Coordinates of C-alpha atoms in Angstrom, one line a residue:
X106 CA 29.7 18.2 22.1
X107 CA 30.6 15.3 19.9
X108 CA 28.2 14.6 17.0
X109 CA 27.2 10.9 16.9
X110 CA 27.8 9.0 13.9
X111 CA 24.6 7.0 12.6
X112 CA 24.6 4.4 10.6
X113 CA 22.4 4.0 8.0
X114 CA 18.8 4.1 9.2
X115 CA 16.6 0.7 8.7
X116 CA 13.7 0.1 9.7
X117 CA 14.3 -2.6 12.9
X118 CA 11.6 -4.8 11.5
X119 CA 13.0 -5.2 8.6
X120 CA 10.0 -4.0 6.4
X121 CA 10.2 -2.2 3.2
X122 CA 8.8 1.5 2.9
X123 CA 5.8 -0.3 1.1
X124 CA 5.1 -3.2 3.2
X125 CA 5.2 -0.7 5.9
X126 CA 2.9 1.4 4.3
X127 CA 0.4 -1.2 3.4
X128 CA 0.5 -3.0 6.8
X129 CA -0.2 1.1 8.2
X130 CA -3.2 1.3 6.0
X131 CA -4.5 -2.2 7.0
X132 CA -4.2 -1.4 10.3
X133 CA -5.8 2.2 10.1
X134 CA -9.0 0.6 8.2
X135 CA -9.2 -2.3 10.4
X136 CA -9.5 -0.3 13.3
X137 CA -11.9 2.2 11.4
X138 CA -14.3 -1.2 11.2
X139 CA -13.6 -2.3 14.5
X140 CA -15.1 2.1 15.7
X141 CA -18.1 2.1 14.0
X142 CA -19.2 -1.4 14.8
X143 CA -19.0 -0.2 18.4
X144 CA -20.7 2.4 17.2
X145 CA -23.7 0.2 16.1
X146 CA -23.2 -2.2 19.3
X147 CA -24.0 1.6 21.5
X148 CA -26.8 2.7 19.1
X149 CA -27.7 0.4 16.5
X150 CA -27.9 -0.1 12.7
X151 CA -30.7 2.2 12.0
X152 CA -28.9 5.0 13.9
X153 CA -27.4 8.2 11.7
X154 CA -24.0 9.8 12.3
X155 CA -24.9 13.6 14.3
X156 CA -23.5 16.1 11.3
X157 CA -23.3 13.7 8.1
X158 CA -27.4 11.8 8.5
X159 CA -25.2 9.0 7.0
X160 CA -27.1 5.7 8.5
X161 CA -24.6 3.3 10.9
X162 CA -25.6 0.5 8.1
X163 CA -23.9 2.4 5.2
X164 CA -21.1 3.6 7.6
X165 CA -20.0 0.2 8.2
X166 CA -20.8 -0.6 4.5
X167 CA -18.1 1.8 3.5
X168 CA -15.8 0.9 6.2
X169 CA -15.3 -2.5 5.3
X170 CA -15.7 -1.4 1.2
X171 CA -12.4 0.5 2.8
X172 CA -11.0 -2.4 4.4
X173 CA -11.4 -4.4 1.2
X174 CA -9.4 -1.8 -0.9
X175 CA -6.6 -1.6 1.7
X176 CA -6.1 -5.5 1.5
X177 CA -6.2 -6.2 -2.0
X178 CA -3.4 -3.2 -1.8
X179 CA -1.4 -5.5 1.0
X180 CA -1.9 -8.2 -1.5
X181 CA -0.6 -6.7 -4.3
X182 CA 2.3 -5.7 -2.3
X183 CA 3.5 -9.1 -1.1
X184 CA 2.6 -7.7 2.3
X185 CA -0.3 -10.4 2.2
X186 CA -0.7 -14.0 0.3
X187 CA -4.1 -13.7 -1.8
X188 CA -3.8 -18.1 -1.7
X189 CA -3.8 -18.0 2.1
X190 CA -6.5 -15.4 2.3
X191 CA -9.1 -17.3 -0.2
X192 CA -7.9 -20.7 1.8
X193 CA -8.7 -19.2 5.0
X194 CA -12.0 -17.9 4.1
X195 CA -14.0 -21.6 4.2
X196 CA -12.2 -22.6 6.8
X197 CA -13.1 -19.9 9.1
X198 CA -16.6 -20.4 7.5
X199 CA -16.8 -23.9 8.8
X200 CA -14.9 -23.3 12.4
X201 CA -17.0 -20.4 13.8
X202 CA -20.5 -21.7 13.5
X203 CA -19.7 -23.5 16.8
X204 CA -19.4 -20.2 18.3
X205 CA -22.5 -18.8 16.5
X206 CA -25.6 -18.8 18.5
X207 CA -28.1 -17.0 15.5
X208 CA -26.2 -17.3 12.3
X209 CA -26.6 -20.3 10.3
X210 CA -23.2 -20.2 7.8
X211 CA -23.5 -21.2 4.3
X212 CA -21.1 -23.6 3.4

């Protein structure tokens, strides 16, 4: 049997080991906030994880204390613009209260 011959291997995407890493970590704590906010959706805020006692409150506290860290580090790597994120932020602010039904936002 004939051996292949490979060329070098690159990523199809085009991404860097580190943007690839970064966008893998924003992902992973994203969907760790998206998990235990079903969590408090099923059972509530006051609820406490079975073998830890840790209340749903603090989980999601830490979850998106976790999410934070993971996009300053995808802002630090180029992966994400800190102008477009801090731009964003009013916007979104002043676009979703339509949609909000019990949350006055503070503009």
């Amino acid at each position: 049997m004939k051996k292949a011959k490979h060329k070098s291997m690159r990523q199809f995407n085009k991404l860097t080991p580190t943007q690839h890493e970064a966008i893998a970590l924003l992902l992973e704590e994203a969907g760790e906030v998206v998990q235990i906010c079903g969590k408090i959706l099923r059972h509530g805020l006051r609820s406490r994880h079975p073998d830890s006692y840790v209340l749903n409150r603090d989980e999601l506290g830490k979850e998106c204390g976790d999410f934070a860290a993971a996009l300053a580090i995808a802002i630090d790597t180029g992966v994400v613009s800190e102008d477009v994120v801090k731009q964003q932020q009013p916007r979104k602010l002043e676009n979703v209260q339509r949609w909000l039904h019990h949350i006055k936002v503070k503009l």
